[in-house]
Short mmCIF file of C-alpha atoms and ligand atoms in Angstrom, two decimals:
data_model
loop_
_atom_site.label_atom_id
_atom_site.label_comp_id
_atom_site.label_asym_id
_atom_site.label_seq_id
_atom_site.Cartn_x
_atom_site.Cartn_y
_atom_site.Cartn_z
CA UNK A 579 0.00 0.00 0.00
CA UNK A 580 2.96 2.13 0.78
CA UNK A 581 4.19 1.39 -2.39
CA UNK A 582 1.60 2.57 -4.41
CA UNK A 583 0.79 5.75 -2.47
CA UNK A 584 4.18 6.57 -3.36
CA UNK A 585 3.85 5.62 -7.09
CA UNK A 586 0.81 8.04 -6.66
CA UNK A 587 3.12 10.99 -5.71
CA UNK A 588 6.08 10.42 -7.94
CA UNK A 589 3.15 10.76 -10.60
CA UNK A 590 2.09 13.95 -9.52
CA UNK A 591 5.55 15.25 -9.77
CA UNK A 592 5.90 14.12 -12.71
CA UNK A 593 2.90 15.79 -13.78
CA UNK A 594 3.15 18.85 -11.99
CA UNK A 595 6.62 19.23 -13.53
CA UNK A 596 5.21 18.47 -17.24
CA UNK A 597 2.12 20.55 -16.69
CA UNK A 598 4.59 24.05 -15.66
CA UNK A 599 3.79 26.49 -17.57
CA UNK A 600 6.55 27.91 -19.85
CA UNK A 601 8.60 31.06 -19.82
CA UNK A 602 9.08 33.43 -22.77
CA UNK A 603 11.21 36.42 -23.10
CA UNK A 604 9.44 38.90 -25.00
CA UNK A 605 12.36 40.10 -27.88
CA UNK A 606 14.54 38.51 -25.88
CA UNK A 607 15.49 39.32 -22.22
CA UNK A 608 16.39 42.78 -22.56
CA UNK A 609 15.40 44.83 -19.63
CA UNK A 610 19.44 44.57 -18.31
CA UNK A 611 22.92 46.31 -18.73
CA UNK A 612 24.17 45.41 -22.21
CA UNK A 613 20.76 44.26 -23.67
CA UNK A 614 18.31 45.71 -25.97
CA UNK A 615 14.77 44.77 -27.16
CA UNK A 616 15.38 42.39 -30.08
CA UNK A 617 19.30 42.60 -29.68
CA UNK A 618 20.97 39.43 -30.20
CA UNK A 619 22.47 40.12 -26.95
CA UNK A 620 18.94 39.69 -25.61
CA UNK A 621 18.41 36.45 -27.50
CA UNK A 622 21.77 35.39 -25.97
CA UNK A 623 21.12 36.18 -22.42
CA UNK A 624 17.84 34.28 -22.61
CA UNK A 625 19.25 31.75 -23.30
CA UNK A 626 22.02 32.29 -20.57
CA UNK A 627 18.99 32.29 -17.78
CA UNK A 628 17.08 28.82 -19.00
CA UNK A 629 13.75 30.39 -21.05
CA UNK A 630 11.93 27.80 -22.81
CA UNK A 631 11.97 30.60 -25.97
CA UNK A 632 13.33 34.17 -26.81
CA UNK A 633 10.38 35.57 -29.12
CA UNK A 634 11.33 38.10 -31.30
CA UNK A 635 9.88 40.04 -34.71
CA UNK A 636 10.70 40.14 -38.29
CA UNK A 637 10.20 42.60 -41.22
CA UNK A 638 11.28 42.60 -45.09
CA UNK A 639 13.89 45.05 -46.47
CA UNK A 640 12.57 46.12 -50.00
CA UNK A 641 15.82 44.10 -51.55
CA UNK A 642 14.35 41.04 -49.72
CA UNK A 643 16.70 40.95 -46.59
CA UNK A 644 14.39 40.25 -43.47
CA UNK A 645 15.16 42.12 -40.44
CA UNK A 646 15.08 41.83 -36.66
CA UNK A 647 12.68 44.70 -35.79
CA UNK A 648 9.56 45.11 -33.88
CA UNK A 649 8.30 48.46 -35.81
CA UNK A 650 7.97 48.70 -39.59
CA UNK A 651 10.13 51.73 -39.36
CA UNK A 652 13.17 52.29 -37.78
CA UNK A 653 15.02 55.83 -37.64
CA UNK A 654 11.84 56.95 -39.50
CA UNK A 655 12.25 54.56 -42.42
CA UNK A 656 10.05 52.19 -43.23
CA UNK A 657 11.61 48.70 -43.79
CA UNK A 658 9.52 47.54 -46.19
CA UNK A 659 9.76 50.22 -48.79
CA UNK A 660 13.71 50.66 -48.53
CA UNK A 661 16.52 48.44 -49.54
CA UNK A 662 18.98 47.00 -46.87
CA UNK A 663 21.36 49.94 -47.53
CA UNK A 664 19.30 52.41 -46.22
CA UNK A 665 19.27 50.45 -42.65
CA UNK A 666 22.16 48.34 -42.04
CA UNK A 667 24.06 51.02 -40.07
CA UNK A 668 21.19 51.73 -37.44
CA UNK A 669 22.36 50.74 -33.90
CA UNK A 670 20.35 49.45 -31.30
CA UNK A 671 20.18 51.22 -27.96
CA UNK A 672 22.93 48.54 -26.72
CA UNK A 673 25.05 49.41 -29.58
CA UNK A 674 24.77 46.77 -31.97
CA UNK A 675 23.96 47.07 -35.05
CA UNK A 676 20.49 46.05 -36.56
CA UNK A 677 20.51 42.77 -36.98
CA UNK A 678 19.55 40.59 -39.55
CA UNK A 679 17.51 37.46 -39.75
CA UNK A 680 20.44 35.61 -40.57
CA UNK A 681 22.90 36.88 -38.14
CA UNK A 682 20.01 36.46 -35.53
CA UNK A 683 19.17 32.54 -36.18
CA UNK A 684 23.28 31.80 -36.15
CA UNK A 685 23.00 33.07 -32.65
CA UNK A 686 20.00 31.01 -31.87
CA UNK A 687 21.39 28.24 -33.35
CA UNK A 688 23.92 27.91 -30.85
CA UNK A 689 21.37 27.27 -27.85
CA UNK A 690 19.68 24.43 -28.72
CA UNK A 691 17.63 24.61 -25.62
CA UNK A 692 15.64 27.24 -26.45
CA UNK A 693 12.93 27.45 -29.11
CA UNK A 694 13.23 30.67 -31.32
CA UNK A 695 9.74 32.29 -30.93
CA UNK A 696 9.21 33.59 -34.10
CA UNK A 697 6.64 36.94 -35.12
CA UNK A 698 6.39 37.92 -38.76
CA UNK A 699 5.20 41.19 -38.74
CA UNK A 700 2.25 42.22 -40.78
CA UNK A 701 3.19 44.62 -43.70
CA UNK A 702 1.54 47.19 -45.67
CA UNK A 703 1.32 44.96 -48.74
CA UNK A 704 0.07 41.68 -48.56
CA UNK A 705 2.51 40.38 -51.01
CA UNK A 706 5.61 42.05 -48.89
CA UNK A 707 4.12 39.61 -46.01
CA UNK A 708 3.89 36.59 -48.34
CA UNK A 709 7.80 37.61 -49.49
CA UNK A 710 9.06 37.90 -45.27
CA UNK A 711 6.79 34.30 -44.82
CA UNK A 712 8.84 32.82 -47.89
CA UNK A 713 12.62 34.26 -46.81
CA UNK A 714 12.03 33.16 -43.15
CA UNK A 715 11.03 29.93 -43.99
CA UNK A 716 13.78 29.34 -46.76
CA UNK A 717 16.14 30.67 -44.15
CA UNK A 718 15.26 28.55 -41.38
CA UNK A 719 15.06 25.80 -43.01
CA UNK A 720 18.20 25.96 -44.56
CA UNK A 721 20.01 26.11 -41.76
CA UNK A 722 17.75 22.91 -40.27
CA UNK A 723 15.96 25.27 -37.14
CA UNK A 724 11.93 23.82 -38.15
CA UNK A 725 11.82 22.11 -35.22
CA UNK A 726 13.63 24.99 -32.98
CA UNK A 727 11.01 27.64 -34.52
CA UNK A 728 7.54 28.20 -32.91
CA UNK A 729 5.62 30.63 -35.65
CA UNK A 730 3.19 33.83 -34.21
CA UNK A 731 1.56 36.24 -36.09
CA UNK A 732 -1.06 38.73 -35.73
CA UNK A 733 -1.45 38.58 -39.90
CA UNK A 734 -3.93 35.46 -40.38
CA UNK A 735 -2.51 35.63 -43.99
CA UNK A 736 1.26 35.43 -42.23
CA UNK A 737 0.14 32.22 -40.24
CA UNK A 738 -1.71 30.04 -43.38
CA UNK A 739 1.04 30.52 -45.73
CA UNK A 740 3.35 29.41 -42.92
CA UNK A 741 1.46 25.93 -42.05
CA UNK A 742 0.97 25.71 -45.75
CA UNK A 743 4.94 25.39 -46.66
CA UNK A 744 5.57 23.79 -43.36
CA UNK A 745 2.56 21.64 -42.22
CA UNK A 746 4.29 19.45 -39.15
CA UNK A 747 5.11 23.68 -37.65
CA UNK A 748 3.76 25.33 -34.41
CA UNK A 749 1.89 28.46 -35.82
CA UNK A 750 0.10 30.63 -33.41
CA UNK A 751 -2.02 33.56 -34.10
CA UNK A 752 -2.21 36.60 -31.78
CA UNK A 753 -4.96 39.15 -32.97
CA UNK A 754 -7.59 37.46 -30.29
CA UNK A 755 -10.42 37.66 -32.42
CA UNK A 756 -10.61 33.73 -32.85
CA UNK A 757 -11.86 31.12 -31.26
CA UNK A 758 -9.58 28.06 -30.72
CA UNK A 759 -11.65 25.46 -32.11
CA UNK A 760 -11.57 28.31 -35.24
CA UNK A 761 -7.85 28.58 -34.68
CA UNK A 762 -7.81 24.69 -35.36
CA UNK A 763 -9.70 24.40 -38.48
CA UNK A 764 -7.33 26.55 -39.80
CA UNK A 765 -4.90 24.07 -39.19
CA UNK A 766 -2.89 26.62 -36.72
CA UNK A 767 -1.85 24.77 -33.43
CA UNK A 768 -2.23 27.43 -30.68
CA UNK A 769 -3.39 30.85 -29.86
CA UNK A 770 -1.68 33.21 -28.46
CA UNK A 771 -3.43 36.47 -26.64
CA UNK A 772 -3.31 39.76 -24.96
CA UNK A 773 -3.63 39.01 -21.05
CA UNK A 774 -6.85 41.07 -21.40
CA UNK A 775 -8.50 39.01 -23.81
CA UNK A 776 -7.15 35.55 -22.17
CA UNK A 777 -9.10 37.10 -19.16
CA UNK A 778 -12.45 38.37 -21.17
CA UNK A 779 -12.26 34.86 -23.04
CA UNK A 780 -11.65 32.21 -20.13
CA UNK A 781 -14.25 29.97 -21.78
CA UNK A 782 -11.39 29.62 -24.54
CA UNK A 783 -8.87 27.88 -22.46
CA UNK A 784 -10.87 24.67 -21.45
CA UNK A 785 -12.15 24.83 -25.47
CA UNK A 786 -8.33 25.15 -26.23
CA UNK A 787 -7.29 22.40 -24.03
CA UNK A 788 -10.32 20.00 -25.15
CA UNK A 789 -9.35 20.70 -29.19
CA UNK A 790 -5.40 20.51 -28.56
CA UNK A 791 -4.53 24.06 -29.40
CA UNK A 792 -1.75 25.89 -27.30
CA UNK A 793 -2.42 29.20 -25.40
CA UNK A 794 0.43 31.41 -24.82
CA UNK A 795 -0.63 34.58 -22.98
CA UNK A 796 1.41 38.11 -23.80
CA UNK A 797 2.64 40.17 -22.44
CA UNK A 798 2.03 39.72 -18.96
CA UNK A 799 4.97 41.59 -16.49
CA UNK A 800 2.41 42.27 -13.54
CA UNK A 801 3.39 39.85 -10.37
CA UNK A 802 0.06 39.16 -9.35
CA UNK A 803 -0.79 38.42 -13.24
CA UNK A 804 2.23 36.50 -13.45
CA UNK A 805 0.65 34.64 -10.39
CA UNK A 806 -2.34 33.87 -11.36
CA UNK A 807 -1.58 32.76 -14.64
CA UNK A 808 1.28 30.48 -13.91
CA UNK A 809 -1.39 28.86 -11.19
CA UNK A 810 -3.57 28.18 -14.05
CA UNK A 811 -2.69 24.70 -15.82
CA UNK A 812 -4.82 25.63 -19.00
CA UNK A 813 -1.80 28.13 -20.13
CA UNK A 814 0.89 26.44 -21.46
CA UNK A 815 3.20 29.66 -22.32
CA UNK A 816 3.60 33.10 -20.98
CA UNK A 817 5.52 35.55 -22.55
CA UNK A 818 6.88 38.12 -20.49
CA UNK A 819 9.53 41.33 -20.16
CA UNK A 820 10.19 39.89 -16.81
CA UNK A 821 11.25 36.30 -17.27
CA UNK A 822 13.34 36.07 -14.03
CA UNK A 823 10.17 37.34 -11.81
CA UNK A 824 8.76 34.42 -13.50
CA UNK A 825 11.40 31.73 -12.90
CA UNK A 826 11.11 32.77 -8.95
CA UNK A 827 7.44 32.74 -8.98
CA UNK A 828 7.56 28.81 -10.66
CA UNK A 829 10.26 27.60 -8.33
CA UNK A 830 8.50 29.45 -5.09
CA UNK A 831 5.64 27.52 -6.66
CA UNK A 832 6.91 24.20 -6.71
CA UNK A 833 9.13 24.70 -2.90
MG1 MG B 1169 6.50 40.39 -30.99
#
């Protein structure tokens, strides 16, 4: 009998372990000396404290060079109308230069821990999104990342051309206007929403969980939010600025 009871617990460690919800730096961790948003510094010091993913966004150069960027401008010109040359000398606020998708995924490539959380920006023109889905994809999976890459997207055109050149890939959409059973007849494997609409919608994480589709909730930095949503074992991701406050909240969690 003692036996079993502790089968029972060793279980519900194991469980408890493979239900934790995971930890996402939002572009990266970047809110330290040396970092920037979207720096590879950032993806390399995520990396350095044990996230799950670094997340990160993408735009297209005019010349077809895609870009680690959040906005669609940068120095007050817009990526998508320019070639490369006009942006390749741009610093970021650690120093760096700008860096490109290419530069960026060698980086990630070295951490093979971490899943590169990948955002394709929407563009102006649909067929400059459909020419940043194409690059990325070419790009990563030349350099054999597919299964290291986790796609998001608020562009619902961005996310079906992505499943269809690479059915077997996570592709999440974040505009919260979808339900997840929606989200799965798309053939789209998780949603992932504002914290406000995670918290207007919580009828969409036991739908989520019955239908198989991931919910990652962004971008939550709050304590008590971070809290309450790591206590919750229908999220499977949060993405965060504050990915350390995190960690500490899931290890005081499991003391
Ligand atoms: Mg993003």
């Amino acid at each position: 009998m003692k036996r079993i009871f502790f089968l029972f617990v060793e279980l519900l460690c194991v469980f408890s372990v493979f239900a934790q919800v995971k930890v996402v730096a939002h572009r990266g961790y970047w809110d330290v000396d040396g970092s920037a948003q979207n720096s590879i510094r950032a993806l390399e010091m995520a990396a350095e404290i044990g996230c799950y993913g670094s997340e990160f966004d993408v735009n297209i150069t005019s010349d077809g060079v895609v870009v680690v960027n959040h906005d669609a401008t940068i120095n007050g010109i817009r990526i998508e109308d320019n070639p490369y040359s006009a942006i390749k000398d741009v610093k970021l606020k650690n120093g760096e230069f700008l860096p490109t998708l290419a530069q960026y995924l060698e980086c990630g490539s070295k951490f093979p821990d971490m899943q590169l959380i990948f955002e394709i920006k929407g563009h102006k023109l649909p067929e400059n999104e459909d020419r940043c889905v194409d690059a990325s994809v070419a790009m990563v999976k030349s350099m054999g990342l597919q299964e290291r890459v986790e796609w998001i997207s608020f562009s619902m055109r961005v996310c079906e051309r992505i499943h269809q050149l690479l059915p077997k890939a996570k592709v999440a959409y974040l505009s919260g206007n979808e339900s997840p059973l929606a989200i799965k007849e798309r053939g789209l494997t998780g949603i992932d929403y504002n914290e406000g609409v995670i918290k207007k919608h919580t009828e969409w994480l036991d739908e989520a969980h019955q239908n198989q589709v991931e919910v990652n909730v962004w971008t939550v930095d709050g304590e008590e939010d971070l809290t309450n949503f790591a206590n919750d074992s229908r999220i499977d991701i949060i993405t965060t600025n504050k990915p350390v406050l995190l960690q500490k909240i899931l290890e005081q969690k499991n003391q």
